[in-house]
Tab-separated table of C-alpha atoms in Angstrom:
chain	number	residue	atom	x	y	z
J	26	ASP	CA	-7.645	100.552	-149.800
J	27	ALA	CA	-6.790	103.556	-147.661
J	28	GLY	CA	-9.405	105.682	-149.325
J	29	VAL	CA	-8.729	109.165	-150.583
J	30	THR	CA	-5.447	110.501	-149.237
J	31	GLN	CA	-4.342	114.103	-148.982
J	32	SER	CA	-1.064	115.754	-148.159
J	33	PRO	CA	0.041	117.574	-146.178
J	34	THR	CA	-2.362	117.317	-143.260
J	35	HIS	CA	-1.550	120.785	-141.974
J	36	LEU	CA	0.170	123.780	-143.488
J	37	ILE	CA	1.046	127.262	-142.315
J	38	LYS	CA	1.817	129.981	-144.854
J	39	THR	CA	2.084	133.755	-144.839
J	40	ARG	CA	0.143	136.217	-146.966
J	41	GLY	CA	1.346	136.439	-150.527
J	42	GLN	CA	2.885	132.991	-150.599
J	43	GLN	CA	1.850	130.124	-152.839
J	44	VAL	CA	0.705	126.675	-151.754
J	45	THR	CA	0.230	123.288	-153.416
J	46	LEU	CA	-2.070	120.661	-151.972
J	47	ARG	CA	-2.091	117.064	-153.151
J	48	CYS	CA	-4.739	114.388	-153.451
J	49	SER	CA	-4.658	110.710	-154.367
J	50	PRO	CA	-8.045	109.227	-155.271
J	51	ILE	CA	-9.321	105.789	-154.483
J	52	SER	CA	-7.820	103.226	-156.835
J	53	GLY	CA	-9.929	103.030	-159.984
J	54	HIS	CA	-11.539	106.435	-159.484
J	55	LYS	CA	-11.027	108.828	-162.359
J	56	SER	CA	-12.739	111.961	-161.073
J	57	VAL	CA	-11.394	114.308	-158.418
J	58	SER	CA	-13.123	117.316	-156.925
J	59	TRP	CA	-11.806	119.991	-154.577
J	60	TYR	CA	-13.762	121.807	-151.879
J	61	GLN	CA	-12.938	124.603	-149.462
J	62	GLN	CA	-14.469	124.466	-145.992
J	63	VAL	CA	-14.192	127.595	-143.915
J	64	LEU	CA	-14.763	127.184	-140.185
J	65	GLY	CA	-18.467	127.002	-139.402
J	66	GLN	CA	-19.527	126.571	-143.023
J	67	GLY	CA	-20.235	123.663	-145.314
J	68	PRO	CA	-17.765	122.666	-148.018
J	69	GLN	CA	-17.752	124.907	-151.079
J	70	PHE	CA	-16.999	123.497	-154.517
J	71	ILE	CA	-13.795	124.706	-156.188
J	72	PHE	CA	-12.988	122.367	-159.100
J	73	GLN	CA	-13.788	119.012	-160.627
J	74	TYR	CA	-11.425	117.078	-162.895
J	75	TYR	CA	-12.223	113.977	-164.891
J	76	GLU	CA	-9.752	112.189	-167.112
J	77	LYS	CA	-7.314	115.083	-166.651
J	78	GLU	CA	-9.781	117.667	-167.940
J	79	GLU	CA	-11.520	120.373	-165.939
J	80	ARG	CA	-15.211	119.558	-165.808
J	81	GLY	CA	-16.438	122.153	-163.371
J	82	ARG	CA	-15.313	125.301	-161.612
J	83	GLY	CA	-16.842	127.058	-158.639
J	84	ASN	CA	-16.919	130.743	-157.833
J	85	PHE	CA	-13.272	131.162	-156.901
J	86	PRO	CA	-10.711	133.671	-158.196
J	87	ASP	CA	-8.036	132.815	-160.736
J	88	ARG	CA	-5.535	132.513	-157.909
J	89	PHE	CA	-6.935	129.020	-157.519
J	90	SER	CA	-5.878	126.434	-160.081
J	91	ALA	CA	-5.691	122.678	-160.255
J	92	ARG	CA	-4.599	119.837	-162.445
J	93	GLN	CA	-4.975	116.097	-162.666
J	94	PHE	CA	-2.191	113.729	-163.591
J	95	PRO	CA	-2.238	110.547	-165.722
J	96	ASN	CA	-2.473	108.458	-162.549
J	97	TYR	CA	-5.593	110.506	-161.606
J	98	SER	CA	-3.972	112.173	-158.622
J	99	SER	CA	-4.511	115.892	-158.406
J	100	GLU	CA	-2.949	119.101	-157.153
J	101	LEU	CA	-4.650	122.277	-156.048
J	102	ASN	CA	-2.567	125.453	-156.253
J	103	VAL	CA	-3.365	128.729	-154.598
J	104	ASN	CA	-1.278	131.810	-155.406
J	105	ALA	CA	-0.939	135.100	-153.569
J	106	LEU	CA	-2.476	133.724	-150.401
J	107	LEU	CA	-4.888	135.869	-148.425
J	108	LEU	CA	-5.921	135.518	-144.797
J	109	GLY	CA	-9.352	134.452	-146.037
J	110	ASP	CA	-7.867	131.408	-147.730
J	111	SER	CA	-7.418	129.835	-144.306
J	112	ALA	CA	-9.649	126.768	-144.404
J	113	LEU	CA	-9.867	123.009	-144.612
J	114	TYR	CA	-9.361	121.885	-148.208
J	115	LEU	CA	-11.133	118.670	-149.057
J	116	CYS	CA	-10.551	116.379	-151.961
J	117	ALA	CA	-13.204	113.929	-153.115
J	118	SER	CA	-12.966	111.167	-155.675
J	119	SER	CA	-15.602	109.302	-157.625
J	120	LEU	CA	-15.661	106.473	-160.050
J	121	GLY	CA	-16.494	107.821	-163.437
J	122	GLU	CA	-18.259	110.074	-165.832
J	123	SER	CA	-19.146	113.451	-164.422
J	124	ARG	CA	-22.693	113.627	-165.712
J	125	TRP	CA	-23.894	110.711	-163.603
J	126	ARG	CA	-23.640	112.432	-160.214
J	127	GLU	CA	-21.462	109.737	-158.793
J	128	THR	CA	-21.107	109.122	-155.081
J	129	GLN	CA	-18.116	111.093	-153.871
J	130	TYR	CA	-15.663	109.833	-151.288
J	131	PHE	CA	-13.889	112.479	-149.273
J	132	GLY	CA	-10.366	112.642	-147.987
J	133	PRO	CA	-9.401	113.833	-144.496
J	134	GLY	CA	-8.517	117.289	-145.765
J	135	THR	CA	-5.564	119.644	-145.561
J	136	ARG	CA	-5.876	122.407	-143.009
J	137	LEU	CA	-4.298	125.603	-144.296
J	138	LEU	CA	-3.577	128.539	-142.031
J	139	VAL	CA	-2.503	131.815	-143.611
J	140	LEU	CA	-0.836	134.306	-141.270
C	5	ALA	CA	-28.000	129.451	-158.614
C	6	GLN	CA	-28.745	126.753	-156.112
C	7	ARG	CA	-28.802	127.092	-152.371
C	8	VAL	CA	-29.154	124.686	-149.446
C	9	THR	CA	-30.402	125.888	-146.083
C	10	GLN	CA	-30.066	124.065	-142.798
C	11	PRO	CA	-31.748	126.329	-140.258
C	12	GLU	CA	-30.405	124.672	-137.120
C	13	LYS	CA	-26.740	124.841	-136.182
C	14	LEU	CA	-27.263	122.585	-133.209
C	15	LEU	CA	-29.950	120.048	-132.413
C	16	SER	CA	-29.950	118.344	-129.047
C	17	VAL	CA	-32.212	115.345	-128.353
C	18	PHE	CA	-32.415	112.609	-125.763
C	19	LYS	CA	-31.584	109.025	-126.567
C	20	GLY	CA	-34.673	107.258	-127.876
C	21	ALA	CA	-36.358	110.465	-128.998
C	22	PRO	CA	-37.233	111.112	-132.640
C	23	VAL	CA	-34.850	113.168	-134.737
C	24	GLU	CA	-35.575	115.480	-137.622
C	25	LEU	CA	-32.812	117.487	-139.257
C	26	LYS	CA	-34.210	120.099	-141.583
C	27	CYS	CA	-32.980	120.863	-145.067
C	28	ASN	CA	-34.527	123.208	-147.599
C	29	TYR	CA	-33.161	123.891	-151.048
C	30	SER	CA	-33.538	126.420	-153.782
C	31	TYR	CA	-33.120	125.163	-157.330
C	32	SER	CA	-35.295	125.454	-160.410
C	33	GLY	CA	-34.423	122.123	-162.040
C	34	SER	CA	-34.439	118.504	-160.858
C	35	PRO	CA	-31.725	118.201	-158.258
C	36	GLU	CA	-30.316	115.199	-156.562
C	37	LEU	CA	-30.211	115.559	-152.786
C	38	PHE	CA	-27.769	113.989	-150.356
C	39	TRP	CA	-27.095	113.795	-146.654
C	40	TYR	CA	-23.465	113.610	-145.609
C	41	VAL	CA	-22.312	112.909	-142.059
C	42	GLN	CA	-19.084	113.611	-140.233
C	43	TYR	CA	-18.466	111.743	-136.996
C	44	SER	CA	-15.889	113.044	-134.550
C	45	ARG	CA	-12.359	112.800	-135.976
C	46	GLN	CA	-13.598	111.058	-139.116
C	47	ARG	CA	-13.903	112.207	-142.683
C	48	LEU	CA	-17.043	113.373	-144.389
C	49	GLN	CA	-19.040	110.422	-145.699
C	50	LEU	CA	-22.249	109.868	-147.589
C	51	LEU	CA	-25.175	108.848	-145.409
C	52	LEU	CA	-27.887	108.592	-148.035
C	53	ARG	CA	-29.091	110.021	-151.339
C	54	HIS	CA	-32.701	110.520	-152.288
C	55	ILE	CA	-32.503	108.585	-155.534
C	56	SER	CA	-31.603	105.401	-153.653
C	57	ARG	CA	-34.630	105.574	-151.347
C	58	GLU	CA	-32.666	103.645	-148.738
C	59	SER	CA	-32.730	103.640	-144.972
C	60	ILE	CA	-29.212	103.901	-143.637
C	61	LYS	CA	-28.524	103.434	-139.909
C	62	GLY	CA	-32.241	103.936	-139.361
C	63	PHE	CA	-32.254	107.315	-141.111
C	64	THR	CA	-34.607	108.161	-143.958
C	65	ALA	CA	-35.150	111.287	-146.018
C	66	ASP	CA	-37.949	112.098	-148.409
C	67	LEU	CA	-37.661	114.633	-151.171
C	68	ASN	CA	-40.643	116.989	-151.096
C	69	LYS	CA	-40.510	118.977	-154.317
C	70	GLY	CA	-43.521	121.074	-153.376
C	71	GLU	CA	-41.889	122.304	-150.199
C	72	THR	CA	-38.369	122.000	-151.656
C	73	SER	CA	-37.295	120.087	-148.573
C	74	PHE	CA	-35.244	116.992	-147.851
C	75	HIS	CA	-35.494	116.524	-144.102
C	76	LEU	CA	-33.560	113.719	-142.429
C	77	LYS	CA	-35.482	111.626	-139.918
C	78	LYS	CA	-34.895	108.841	-137.468
C	79	PRO	CA	-37.569	107.516	-135.101
C	80	PHE	CA	-35.273	106.714	-132.164
C	81	ALA	CA	-31.991	108.533	-131.684
C	82	GLN	CA	-28.917	106.616	-130.540
C	83	GLU	CA	-25.836	108.003	-128.840
C	84	GLU	CA	-23.713	107.021	-131.842
C	85	ASP	CA	-25.794	109.310	-134.056
C	86	SER	CA	-24.072	112.339	-132.532
C	87	ALA	CA	-22.257	113.975	-135.443
C	88	MET	CA	-22.301	116.862	-137.898
C	89	TYR	CA	-24.826	116.416	-140.678
C	90	TYR	CA	-24.675	118.230	-144.015
C	91	CYS	CA	-27.393	118.385	-146.620
C	92	ALA	CA	-26.100	118.736	-150.181
C	93	LEU	CA	-27.522	119.253	-153.651
C	94	SER	CA	-26.248	118.279	-157.077
C	95	PRO	CA	-27.873	120.144	-159.966
C	96	THR	CA	-29.153	118.630	-163.201
C	97	GLY	CA	-26.178	117.889	-165.412
C	98	GLY	CA	-23.974	119.274	-162.716
C	99	GLY	CA	-21.677	116.346	-162.554
C	100	ASN	CA	-20.049	116.032	-159.214
C	101	LYS	CA	-20.535	119.611	-158.093
C	102	LEU	CA	-22.150	119.560	-154.663
C	103	THR	CA	-23.659	122.564	-152.948
C	104	PHE	CA	-23.644	122.052	-149.192
C	105	GLY	CA	-25.638	123.587	-146.407
C	106	THR	CA	-23.911	124.947	-143.323
C	107	GLY	CA	-24.518	121.778	-141.359
C	108	THR	CA	-26.372	120.768	-138.203
C	109	GLN	CA	-24.561	119.392	-135.187
C	110	LEU	CA	-26.681	116.614	-133.690
C	111	LYS	CA	-26.068	115.844	-130.046
C	112	VAL	CA	-27.790	112.831	-128.543
C	113	GLU	CA	-27.893	112.995	-124.771
C	114	LEU	CA	-28.351	110.085	-122.421
């Protein structure tokens, strides 16, 4: 198993544009979480999805949205990009039910640069 | 709201010396605490979690609820321990939401 995969690896956008980031979880994992990591900081929680339903949301504006598909892959969308959205976006997958604080396995991330 | 504090951005030790990476948290309930590690050019991975009470790669961490700390320790540092270490907290009933500290870069010198 290749582990959690994310695409693209790098992305450059300009202010005001929209971006979609993609994540494929480990086979058999049903939960996907998204994190934003700004340079010099730890990852910050954005969303968690389990069985295609949102199970948690961090302190991010409505410009950020996500969804999970029947095959458990996920997309993170960011609208009206700002310079401050420049960061490494991490996806993490875990096996099952959200209440059990499952071990999360992280992908390599997508590095987004907003100019 | 929960918070995780890692006071040291960089910790430099000599090979064979003891290592202690500090982590303090702020949370009123019963959290679960984790240490994640990121080696150079690798993805973030779980090192250990307090509920497992394991020793991984010689590292241990004890949850001290009185001091709200979860320091990571290793008696003898190895060169391969050089990496970025993140302490993280998951709140009660918080599912998979992790709150991370800002990380400590450990550098083990020969």
